XYZ file of C-alpha atoms in Angstrom:
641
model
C 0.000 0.000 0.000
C 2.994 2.176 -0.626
C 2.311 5.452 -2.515
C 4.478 6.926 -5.072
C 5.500 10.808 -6.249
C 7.226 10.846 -9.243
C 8.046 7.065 -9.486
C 9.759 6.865 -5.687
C 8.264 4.936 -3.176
C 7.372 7.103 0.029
C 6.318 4.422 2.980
C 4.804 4.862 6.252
C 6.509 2.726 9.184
C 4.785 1.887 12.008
C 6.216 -0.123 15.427
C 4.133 -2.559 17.346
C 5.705 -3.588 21.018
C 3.473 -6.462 21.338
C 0.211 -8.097 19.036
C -2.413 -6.409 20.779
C -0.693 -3.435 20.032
C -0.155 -4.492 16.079
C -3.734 -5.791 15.839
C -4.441 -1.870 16.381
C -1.666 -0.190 14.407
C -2.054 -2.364 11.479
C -5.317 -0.914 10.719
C -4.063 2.696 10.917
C -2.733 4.539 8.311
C 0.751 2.484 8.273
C 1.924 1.092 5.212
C 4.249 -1.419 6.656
C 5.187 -2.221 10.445
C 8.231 -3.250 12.323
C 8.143 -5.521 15.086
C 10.639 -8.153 17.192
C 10.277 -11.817 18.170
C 10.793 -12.460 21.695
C 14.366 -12.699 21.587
C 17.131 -11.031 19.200
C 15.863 -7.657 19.159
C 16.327 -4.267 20.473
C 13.678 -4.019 22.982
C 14.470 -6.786 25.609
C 13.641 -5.018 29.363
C 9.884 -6.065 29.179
C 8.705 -10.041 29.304
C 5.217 -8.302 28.041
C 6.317 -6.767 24.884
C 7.444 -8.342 21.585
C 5.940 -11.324 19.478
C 5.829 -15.055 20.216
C 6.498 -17.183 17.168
C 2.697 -17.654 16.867
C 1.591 -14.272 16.943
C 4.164 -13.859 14.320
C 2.840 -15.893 12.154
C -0.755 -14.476 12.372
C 0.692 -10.760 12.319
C 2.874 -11.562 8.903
C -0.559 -13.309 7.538
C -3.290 -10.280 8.913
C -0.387 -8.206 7.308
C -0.615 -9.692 3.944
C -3.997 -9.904 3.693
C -4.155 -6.293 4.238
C -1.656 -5.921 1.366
C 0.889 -4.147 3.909
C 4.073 -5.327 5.191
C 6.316 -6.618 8.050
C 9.650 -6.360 8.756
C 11.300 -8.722 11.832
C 14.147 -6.743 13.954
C 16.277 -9.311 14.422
C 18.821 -6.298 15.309
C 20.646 -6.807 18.522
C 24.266 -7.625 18.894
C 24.818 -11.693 19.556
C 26.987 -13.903 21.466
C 28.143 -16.869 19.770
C 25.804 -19.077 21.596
C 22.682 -16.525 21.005
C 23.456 -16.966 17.245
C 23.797 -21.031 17.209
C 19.960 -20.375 19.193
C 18.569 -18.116 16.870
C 18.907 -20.771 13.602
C 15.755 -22.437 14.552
C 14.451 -19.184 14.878
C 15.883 -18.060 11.447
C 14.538 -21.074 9.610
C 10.669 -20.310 11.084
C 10.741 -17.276 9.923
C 11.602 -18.048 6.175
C 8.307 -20.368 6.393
C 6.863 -17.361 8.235
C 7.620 -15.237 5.051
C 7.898 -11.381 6.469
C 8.744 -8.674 4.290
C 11.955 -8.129 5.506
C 15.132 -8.664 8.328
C 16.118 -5.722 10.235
C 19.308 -6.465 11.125
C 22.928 -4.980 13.426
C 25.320 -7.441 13.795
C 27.420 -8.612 10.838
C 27.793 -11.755 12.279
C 23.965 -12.825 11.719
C 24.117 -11.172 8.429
C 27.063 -14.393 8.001
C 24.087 -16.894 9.976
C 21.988 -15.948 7.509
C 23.803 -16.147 4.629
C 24.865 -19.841 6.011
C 21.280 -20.973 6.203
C 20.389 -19.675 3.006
C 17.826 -17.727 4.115
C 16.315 -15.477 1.235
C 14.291 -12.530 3.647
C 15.172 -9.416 2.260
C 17.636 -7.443 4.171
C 17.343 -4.220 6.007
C 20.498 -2.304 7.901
C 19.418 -1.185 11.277
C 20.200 2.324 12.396
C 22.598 0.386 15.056
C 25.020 -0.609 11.598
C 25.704 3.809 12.072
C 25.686 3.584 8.638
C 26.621 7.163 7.519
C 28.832 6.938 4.035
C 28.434 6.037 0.836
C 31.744 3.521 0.855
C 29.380 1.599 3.828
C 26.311 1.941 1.535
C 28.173 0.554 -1.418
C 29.534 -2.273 0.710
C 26.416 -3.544 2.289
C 24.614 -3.351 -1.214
C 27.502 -5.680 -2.436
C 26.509 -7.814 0.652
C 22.581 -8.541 -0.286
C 21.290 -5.476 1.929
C 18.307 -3.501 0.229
C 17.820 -0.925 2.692
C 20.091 1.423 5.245
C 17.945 3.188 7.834
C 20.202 5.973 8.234
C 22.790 7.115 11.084
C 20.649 9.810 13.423
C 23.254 11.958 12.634
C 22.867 12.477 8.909
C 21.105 15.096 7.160
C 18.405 14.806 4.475
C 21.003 16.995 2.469
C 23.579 14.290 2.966
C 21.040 11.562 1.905
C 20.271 13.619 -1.392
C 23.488 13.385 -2.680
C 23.745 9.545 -1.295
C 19.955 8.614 -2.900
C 21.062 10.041 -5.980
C 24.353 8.014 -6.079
C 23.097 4.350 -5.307
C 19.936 2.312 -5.927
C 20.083 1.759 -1.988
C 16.352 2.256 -0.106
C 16.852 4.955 2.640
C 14.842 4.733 5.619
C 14.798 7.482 8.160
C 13.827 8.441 11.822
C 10.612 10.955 11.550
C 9.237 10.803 14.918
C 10.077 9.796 18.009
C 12.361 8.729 20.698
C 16.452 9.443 19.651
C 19.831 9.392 21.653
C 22.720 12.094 22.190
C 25.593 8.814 20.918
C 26.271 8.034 17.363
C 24.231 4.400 16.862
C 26.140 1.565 18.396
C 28.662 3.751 19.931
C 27.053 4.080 23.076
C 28.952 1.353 25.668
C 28.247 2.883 28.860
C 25.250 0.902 29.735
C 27.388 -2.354 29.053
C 30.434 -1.642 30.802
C 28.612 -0.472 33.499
C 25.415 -2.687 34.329
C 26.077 -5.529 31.819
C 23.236 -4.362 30.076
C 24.450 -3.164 26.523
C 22.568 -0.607 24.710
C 23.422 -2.984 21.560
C 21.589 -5.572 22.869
C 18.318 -4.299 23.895
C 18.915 -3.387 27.325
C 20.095 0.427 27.589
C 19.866 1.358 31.018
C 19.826 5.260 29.470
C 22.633 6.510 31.661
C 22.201 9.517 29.023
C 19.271 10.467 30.697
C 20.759 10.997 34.171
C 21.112 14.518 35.465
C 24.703 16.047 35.945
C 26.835 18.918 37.426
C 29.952 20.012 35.882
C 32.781 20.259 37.706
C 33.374 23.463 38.341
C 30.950 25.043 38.170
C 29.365 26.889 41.146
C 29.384 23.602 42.465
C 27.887 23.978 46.017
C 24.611 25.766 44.054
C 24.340 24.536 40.312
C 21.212 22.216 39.811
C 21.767 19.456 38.369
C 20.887 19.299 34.807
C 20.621 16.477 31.844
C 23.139 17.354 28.924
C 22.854 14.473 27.296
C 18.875 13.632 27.320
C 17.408 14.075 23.666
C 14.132 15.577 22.758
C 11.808 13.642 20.859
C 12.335 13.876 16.988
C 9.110 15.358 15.187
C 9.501 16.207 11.313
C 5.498 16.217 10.790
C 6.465 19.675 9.076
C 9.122 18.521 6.580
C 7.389 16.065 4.667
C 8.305 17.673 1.184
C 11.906 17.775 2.588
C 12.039 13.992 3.286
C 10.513 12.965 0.243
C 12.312 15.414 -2.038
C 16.066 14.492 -0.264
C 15.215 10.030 -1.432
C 13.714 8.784 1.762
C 11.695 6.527 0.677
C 10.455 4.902 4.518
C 9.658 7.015 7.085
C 10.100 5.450 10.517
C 8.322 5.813 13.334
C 9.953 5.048 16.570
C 7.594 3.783 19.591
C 8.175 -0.081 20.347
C 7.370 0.495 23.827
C 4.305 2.946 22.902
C 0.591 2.031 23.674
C -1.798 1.753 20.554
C -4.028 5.022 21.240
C -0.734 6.622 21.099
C 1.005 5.164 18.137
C -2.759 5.177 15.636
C -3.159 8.569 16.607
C 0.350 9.984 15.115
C 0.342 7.362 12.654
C -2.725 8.581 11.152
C -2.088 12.375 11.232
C 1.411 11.866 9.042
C -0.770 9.621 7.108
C -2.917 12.712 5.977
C 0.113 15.102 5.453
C 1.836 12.416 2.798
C -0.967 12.030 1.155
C -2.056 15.057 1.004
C 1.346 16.185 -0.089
C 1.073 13.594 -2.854
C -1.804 14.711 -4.514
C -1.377 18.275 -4.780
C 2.426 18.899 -4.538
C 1.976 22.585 -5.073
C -1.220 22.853 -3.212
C 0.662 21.392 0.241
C -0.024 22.753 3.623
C 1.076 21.885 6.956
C -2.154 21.301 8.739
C -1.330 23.229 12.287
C -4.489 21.363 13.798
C -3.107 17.934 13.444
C 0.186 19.452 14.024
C -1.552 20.874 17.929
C -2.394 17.370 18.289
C 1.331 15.878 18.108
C 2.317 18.724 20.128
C 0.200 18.661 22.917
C 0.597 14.336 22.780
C 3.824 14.470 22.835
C 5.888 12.917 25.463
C 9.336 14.996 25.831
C 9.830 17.957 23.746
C 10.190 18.277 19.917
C 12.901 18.973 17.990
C 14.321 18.104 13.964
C 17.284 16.341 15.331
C 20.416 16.446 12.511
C 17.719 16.661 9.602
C 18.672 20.119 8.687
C 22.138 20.796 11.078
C 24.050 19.957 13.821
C 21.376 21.110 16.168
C 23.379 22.020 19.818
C 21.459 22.901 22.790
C 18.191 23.275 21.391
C 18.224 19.461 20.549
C 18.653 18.865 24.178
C 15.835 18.017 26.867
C 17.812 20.361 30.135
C 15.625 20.584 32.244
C 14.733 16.728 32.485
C 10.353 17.576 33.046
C 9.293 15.495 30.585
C 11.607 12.528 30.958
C 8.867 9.688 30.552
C 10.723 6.788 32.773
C 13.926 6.379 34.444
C 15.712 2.899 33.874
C 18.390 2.956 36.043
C 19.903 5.735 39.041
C 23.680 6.390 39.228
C 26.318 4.164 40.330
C 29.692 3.708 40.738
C 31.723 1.366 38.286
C 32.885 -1.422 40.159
C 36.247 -1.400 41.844
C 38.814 -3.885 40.873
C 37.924 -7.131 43.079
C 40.313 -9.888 43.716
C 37.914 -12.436 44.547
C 36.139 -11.887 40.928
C 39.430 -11.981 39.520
C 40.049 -15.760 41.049
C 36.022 -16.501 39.559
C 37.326 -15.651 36.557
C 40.562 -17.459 36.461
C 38.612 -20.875 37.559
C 36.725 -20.404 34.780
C 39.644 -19.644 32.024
C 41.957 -23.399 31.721
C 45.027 -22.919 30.315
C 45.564 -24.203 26.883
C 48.318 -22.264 25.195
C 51.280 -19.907 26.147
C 52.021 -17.159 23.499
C 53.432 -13.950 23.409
C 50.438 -11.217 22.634
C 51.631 -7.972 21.415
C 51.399 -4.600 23.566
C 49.545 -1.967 21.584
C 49.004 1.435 23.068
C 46.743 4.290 21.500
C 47.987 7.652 21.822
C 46.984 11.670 21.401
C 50.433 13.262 20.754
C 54.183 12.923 19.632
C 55.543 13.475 23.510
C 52.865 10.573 24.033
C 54.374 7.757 21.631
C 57.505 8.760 22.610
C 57.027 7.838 25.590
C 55.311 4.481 25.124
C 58.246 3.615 22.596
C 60.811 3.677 25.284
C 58.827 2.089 27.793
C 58.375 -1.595 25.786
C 55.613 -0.873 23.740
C 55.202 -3.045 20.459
C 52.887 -1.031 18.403
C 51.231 2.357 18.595
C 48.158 3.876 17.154
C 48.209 7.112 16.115
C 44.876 8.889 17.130
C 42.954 9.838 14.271
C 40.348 11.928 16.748
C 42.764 13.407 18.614
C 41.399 14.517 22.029
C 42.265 19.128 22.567
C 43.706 20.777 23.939
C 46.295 18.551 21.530
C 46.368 19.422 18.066
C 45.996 16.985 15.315
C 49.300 14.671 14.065
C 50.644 16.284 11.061
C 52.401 14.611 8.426
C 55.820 15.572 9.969
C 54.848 14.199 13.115
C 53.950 11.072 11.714
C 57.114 10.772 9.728
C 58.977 11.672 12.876
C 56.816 9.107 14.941
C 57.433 6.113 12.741
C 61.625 7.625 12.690
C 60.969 7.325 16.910
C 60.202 4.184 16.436
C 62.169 2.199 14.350
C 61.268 -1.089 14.344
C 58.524 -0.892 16.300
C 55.095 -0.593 13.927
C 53.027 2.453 13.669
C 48.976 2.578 12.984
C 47.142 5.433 12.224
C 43.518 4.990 13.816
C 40.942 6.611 12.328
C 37.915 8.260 12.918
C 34.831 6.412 13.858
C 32.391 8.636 11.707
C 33.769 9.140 8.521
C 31.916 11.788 6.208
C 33.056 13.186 2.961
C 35.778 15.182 4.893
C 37.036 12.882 6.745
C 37.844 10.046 3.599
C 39.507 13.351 1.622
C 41.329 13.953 4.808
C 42.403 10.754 5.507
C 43.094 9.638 2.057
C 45.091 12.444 0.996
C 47.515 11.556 3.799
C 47.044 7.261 3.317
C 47.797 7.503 -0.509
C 51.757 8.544 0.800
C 51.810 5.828 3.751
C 55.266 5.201 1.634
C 56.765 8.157 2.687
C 55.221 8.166 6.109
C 56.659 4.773 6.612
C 53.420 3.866 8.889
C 52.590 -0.002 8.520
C 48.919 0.017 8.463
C 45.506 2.068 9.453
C 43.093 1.185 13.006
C 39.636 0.426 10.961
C 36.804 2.247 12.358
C 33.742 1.187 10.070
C 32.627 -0.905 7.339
C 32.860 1.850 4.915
C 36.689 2.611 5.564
C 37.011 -1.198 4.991
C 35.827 -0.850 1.620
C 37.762 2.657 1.147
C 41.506 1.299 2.350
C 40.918 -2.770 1.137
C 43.439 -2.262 -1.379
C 45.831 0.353 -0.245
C 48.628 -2.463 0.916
C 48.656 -1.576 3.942
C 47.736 -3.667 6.922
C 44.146 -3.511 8.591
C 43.254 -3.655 12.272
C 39.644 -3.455 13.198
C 39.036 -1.772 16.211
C 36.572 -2.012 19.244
C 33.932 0.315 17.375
C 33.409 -2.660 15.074
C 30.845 -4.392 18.178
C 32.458 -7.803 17.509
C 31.107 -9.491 20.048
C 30.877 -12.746 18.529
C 33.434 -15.110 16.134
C 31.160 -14.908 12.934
C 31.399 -11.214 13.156
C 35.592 -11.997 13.493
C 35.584 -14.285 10.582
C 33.270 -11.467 8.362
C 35.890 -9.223 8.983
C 38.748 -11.485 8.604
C 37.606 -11.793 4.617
C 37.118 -8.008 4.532
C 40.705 -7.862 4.977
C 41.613 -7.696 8.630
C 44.165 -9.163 9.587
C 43.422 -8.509 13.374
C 40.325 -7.625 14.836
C 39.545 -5.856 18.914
C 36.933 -7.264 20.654
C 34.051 -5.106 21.843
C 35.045 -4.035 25.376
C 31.198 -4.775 26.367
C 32.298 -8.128 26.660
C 31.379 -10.683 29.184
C 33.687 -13.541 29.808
C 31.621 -16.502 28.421
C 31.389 -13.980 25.627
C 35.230 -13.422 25.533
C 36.116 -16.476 26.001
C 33.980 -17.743 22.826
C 35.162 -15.144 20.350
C 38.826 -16.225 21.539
C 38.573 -19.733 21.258
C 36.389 -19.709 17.987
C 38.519 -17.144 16.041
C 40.746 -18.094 13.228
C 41.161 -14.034 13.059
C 44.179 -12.791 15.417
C 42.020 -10.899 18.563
C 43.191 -8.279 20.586
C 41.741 -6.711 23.517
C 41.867 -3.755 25.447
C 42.895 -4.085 29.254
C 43.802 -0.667 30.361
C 42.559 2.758 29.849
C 39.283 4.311 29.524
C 37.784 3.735 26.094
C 35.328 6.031 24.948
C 31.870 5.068 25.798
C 30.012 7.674 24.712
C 30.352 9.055 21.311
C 28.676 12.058 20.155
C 28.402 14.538 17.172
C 26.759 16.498 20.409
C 29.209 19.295 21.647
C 29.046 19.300 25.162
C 31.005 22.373 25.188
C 29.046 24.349 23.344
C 25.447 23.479 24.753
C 26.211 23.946 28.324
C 27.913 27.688 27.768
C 25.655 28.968 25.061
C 22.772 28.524 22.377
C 25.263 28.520 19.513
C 26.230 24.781 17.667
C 29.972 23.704 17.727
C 29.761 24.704 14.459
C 28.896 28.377 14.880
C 31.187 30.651 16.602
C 31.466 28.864 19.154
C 34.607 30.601 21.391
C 36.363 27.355 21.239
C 35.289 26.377 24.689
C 36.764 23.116 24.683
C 40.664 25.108 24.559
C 40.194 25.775 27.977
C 39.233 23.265 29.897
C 38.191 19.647 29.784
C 34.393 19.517 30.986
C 33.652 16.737 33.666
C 29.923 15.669 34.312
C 29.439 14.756 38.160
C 26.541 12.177 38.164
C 24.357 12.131 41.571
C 26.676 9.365 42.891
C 29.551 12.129 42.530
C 31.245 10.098 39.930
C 33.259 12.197 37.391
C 32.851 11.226 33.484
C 35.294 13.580 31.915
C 34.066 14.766 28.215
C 36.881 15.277 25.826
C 36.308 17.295 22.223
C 38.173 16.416 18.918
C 39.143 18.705 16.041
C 36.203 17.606 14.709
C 34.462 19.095 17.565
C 32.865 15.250 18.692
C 32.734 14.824 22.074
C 34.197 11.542 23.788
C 32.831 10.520 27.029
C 35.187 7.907 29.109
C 34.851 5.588 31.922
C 35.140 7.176 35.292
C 37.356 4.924 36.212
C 39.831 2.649 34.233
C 39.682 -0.761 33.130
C 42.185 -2.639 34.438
C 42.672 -6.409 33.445
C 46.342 -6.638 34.246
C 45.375 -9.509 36.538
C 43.610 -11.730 33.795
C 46.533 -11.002 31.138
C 48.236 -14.739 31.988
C 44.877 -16.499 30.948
C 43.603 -13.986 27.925
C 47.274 -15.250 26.880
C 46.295 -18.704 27.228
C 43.262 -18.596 25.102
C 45.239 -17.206 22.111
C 44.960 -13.274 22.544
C 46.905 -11.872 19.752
C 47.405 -8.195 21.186
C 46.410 -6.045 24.745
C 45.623 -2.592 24.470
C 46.148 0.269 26.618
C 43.987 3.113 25.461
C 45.507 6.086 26.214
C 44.893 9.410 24.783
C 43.818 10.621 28.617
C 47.011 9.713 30.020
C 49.567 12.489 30.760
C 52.683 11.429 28.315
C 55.170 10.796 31.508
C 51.920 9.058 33.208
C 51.690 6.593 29.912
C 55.249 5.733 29.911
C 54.865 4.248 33.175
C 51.198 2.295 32.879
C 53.304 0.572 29.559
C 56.454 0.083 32.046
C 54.458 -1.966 34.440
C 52.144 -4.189 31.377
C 55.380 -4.579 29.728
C 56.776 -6.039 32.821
C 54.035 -8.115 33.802
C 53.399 -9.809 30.121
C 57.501 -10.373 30.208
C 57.471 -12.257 33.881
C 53.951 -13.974 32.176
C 55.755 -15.642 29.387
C 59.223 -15.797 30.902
C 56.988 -17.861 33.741
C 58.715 -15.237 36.314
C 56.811 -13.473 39.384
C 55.610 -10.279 38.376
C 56.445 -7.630 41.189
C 53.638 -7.078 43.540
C 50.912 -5.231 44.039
C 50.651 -3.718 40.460
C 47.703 -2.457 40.387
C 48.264 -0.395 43.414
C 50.534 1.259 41.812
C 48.373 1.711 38.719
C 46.029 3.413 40.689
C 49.149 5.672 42.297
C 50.211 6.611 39.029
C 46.992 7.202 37.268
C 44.990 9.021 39.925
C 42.077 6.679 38.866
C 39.969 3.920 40.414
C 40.581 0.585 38.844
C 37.670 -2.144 36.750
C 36.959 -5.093 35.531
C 34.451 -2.908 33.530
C 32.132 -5.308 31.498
C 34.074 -8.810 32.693
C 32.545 -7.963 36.403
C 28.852 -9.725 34.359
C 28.661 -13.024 33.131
């Protein structure tokens, strides 16, 4: 029941959280709705919502007979032993028949390619895709749709719709997040309940102070919570930039709720599509979203980079609260031994020690203290400046024959592949061995440069198929996604042809955000206008309610970086992640003081030399760890199972 302007499909896309729910939004004015089974989807906190396989069956043949459509989000990020369950559930739905997969992890899209299952194939907004090289890639790979990174704007997906026979689908109304899809760990590392899984405990919606600022008296306010996206009154500007789905976000909504603003963008499309010229925004219907709304409104990154007036301060209108503030989990000893019990020793190698760094001084610094390999920052945190190409030449001089990675960025727009490429296409006369892989799209840009590719912990693998997918990408080493639980860990390890390496000190970012921190909490302007270059002067620190500190870094692309409060620390565990084959540990560093990195390397160079020398390591390392850093100590997601 699609309609059509000029020859282009324009769909309306309803959710349904449950099938009493769909047996009311189907008859609205939805062309096509979205809902998950009971497992492998995004919405996982309530044992009420979502589809048995029953009710899918009768929703996919009500559907039908309706002449609309239904796509299946089967869209969260697996485990190796969620995948091997979800074949039977794979297989039921090809007999099922529904319009379409909705799907995040690349290692289902490799399950389903196994099983031969023919579902069309839909890239959930959780794949961030957000560049044509990604768009290119997954169309190689059997996908039909992209629904599009939060991020981009309709002027970005003109240019993209007119370069690709790719479907867009896009976010119209509805609930949205201040972190870049899938780049939002917090809620994993933290509670063991990742945000790419279904479970977000929304630590984005807490309230916070900044640190220092009129501490004893500033309310507390919430910088990161979203308003609700509303483009009722851009219809001509979605159709006209190639979107041909528009997406309405609500799987936890109630029916009067979800037919109500279904059926009032119903009118505007149509209306739009019968009398082009004629077209009015109907500021009745437009009262009625308004005043039904359930946090503010806002157009999100449709039209800009949208600062403070994206952002929900004051908190009034915050629907639920999942979780409160807490404290990340201190390094314990007696979960350490759990874990060790659980980990047998099978092997004995030698893993590399990698190190990630945010200036010259920096590398320097973890060169002569034993490190093997360095990544050069691609975002590099300010008050630093960017590496320049002297720099880099000097850095890989510094180094001799240690090898030197530059990482890049994890959202890679037009700028950033002419910035990036200009410098990679004389990686001979940098003398740098290879380039830190950020996304699927800078996969398919670098493939064939010749120089070596390292996937890195924005990738999500969190399973071996994902590993293996990447492996015939053209990885030759691949991080594991530091929401890992052991069981988890210990799977992707074991099942991995695919070198792994892992990260077991620092604070990796776990909140990324084209939101400027910086500029939203001193003024109304974007971090794109004139923005006094706030971030030059200090480095802002939100204070949750628990008085934990989350420092906020900017980049030179003005994206803000939100680390752990405190670091993760698996210096303990190194001995068995050896055992089970770990090819490299990282220490992400680009917080670290230079003179305060040299030392963190010192002490994991000494400890992985005593490891494989089978030496005693000097005591009470992480003691000093937490001497030298001036920062508590985690297990971060290893303290779940």
């Amino acid at each position: 029941m699609s309609r059509f302007l000029n020859g282009k499909e324009v769909e309306l896309l309803a959710p349904a959280g449950n099938f009493e729910i769909f047996n009311q939004v189907i008859d609205s004015g939805a062309d096509a709705v979205y809902l998950g089974g009971k497992q492998f989807n995004m919405r996982m906190h309530r044992k009420d919502y979502n589809l048995t396989n029953d009710e899918i069956r009768e929703a996919v043949s009500i559907a039908h007979s309706k002449g609309k459509k239904i796509y299946i989000t089967f869209n969260n990020m697996m485990s190796d032993t969620e995948i091997d369950e979800a074949k039977d559930y794979l297989l039921f739905l090809q007999q099922v028949h529904p319009d379409a997969l909705i799907i995040q992890d690349m290692g289902a899209l490799e399950a389903i390619k196994e099983l031969g299952i023919n579902i069309p194939l839909h890239a959930s907004v959780m794949m961030n895709v957000h560049n044509k090289q990604m768009i290119d890639r997954l169309w190689e790979l059997g996908i039909s749709r992209v629904v599009m990174s939060r991020e981009v704007s309709l002027e970005t997906i003109k240019c993209l719709s007119g370069a690709t026979s790719m479907e867009f689908e896009y976010f119209v109304h509805g609930d949205m997040c201040a972190v870049h899809g899938a780049q939002c760990l917090y809620s994993g590392v933290l509670f063991g309940k990742s945000s790419n899984r279904g479970l977000c405990m929304k630590p984005c919606r807490w309230p916070f102070r900044i640190k220092g600022k009129d501490d004893e008296t500033q309310m507390p306010k919430h910088y990161l919570a979203v308003k609700d996206m509303c483009m009722y009154r851009h219809i001509p500007e979605l159709i006209h930039a190639g979107v041909n789905s528009f997406k309405v976000e609500g799987r936890m909504r109630d029916s009067q709720y979800l037919t109500a603003l279904i059926n009032i963008y119903r009118k505007a499309i149509d209306r739009y599509i019968d009398d082009p010229a004629g077209y009015y925004v109907d500021e009745e219907d437009f009262k009625k979203l308004y005043d039904g709304r359930v946090r503010d409104l806002s157009t999100c990154y449709a039209f800009k980079i949208p600062g403070k007036a994206n952002i929900e301060l004051s908190g009034k209108r915050e629907p639920r609260i999942f979780s409160n503030a807490v404290e990340e989990f201190e390094i314990n000893m007696g979960r350490i031994q759990e874990i060790k019990d659980r980990i047998h020793i099978k092997k004995l190698g030698r893993p590399l020690l990698t190190v990630k760094v945010n200036n010259i001084d920096a590398l320097k610094q973890a060169v002569d203290s034993g490190a093997d390999e360095v990544y050069i920052a691609g975002e590099v945190f300010r008050r630093d400046r960017p590496f320049t190409r002297s720099q880099i030449r000097e850095a890989v001089c510094y180094a001799r024959d240690k090898k030197v990675y530059l990482s890049l960025p994890r959202m890679m727009f037009d700028r950033q592949f002419n910035d990036y490429q200009a410098l990679i296409n004389k990686y001979n006369e940098l003398g740098i061995t290879g380039v830190i892989i950020s996304n699927l799209g800078a996969v398919q840009a670098f493939r064939n440069s010749g120089l070596k590719l390292i996937g890195d912990y924005s990738l999500n693998c969190y399973n071996s198929k994902t590993a293996e997918f990447y492996s015939r990408e053209g990885l030759s080493r691949i991080t594991a996604s530091v929401e890992t639980s052991v069981n988890v860990l210990k799977n992707i390890l074991q099942r991995s042809s695919i070198p792994i390496e892992i990260v077991v000190q620092g604070a990796p970012v776990v909140m990324y955000m084209e939101h400027c921190v910086y500029a939203a909490s001193e003024s109304n302007l974007t971090a794109q206008d004139c923005c006094q270059d706030f971030c030059e002067s200090q480095t802002i620190c939100l204070i949750d309610e628990r008085g934990c500190e989350h420092s906020v870094y900017a980049d030179q692309y003005c994206r803000n970086h939100m680390i752990t409060s405190k670091d993760i620390c698996l210096l303990p565990l190194v001995g068995k992640l050896c055992s089970l084959g770990t090819a490299a540990v990282r220490v992400e560093g680009q917080h670290y003081r230079p003179d305060v990195l040299g030392k963190v390397i010192s002490i994991y160079r000494h400890a992985i030399d005593c490891i494989c020398e089978k030496r005693e390591a000097d005591a009470d390392l992480i003691n000093q760890l937490k001497q030298i850093t001036g920062r508590g100590q985690s297990l971060g997601a290893l303290n779940f199972d």
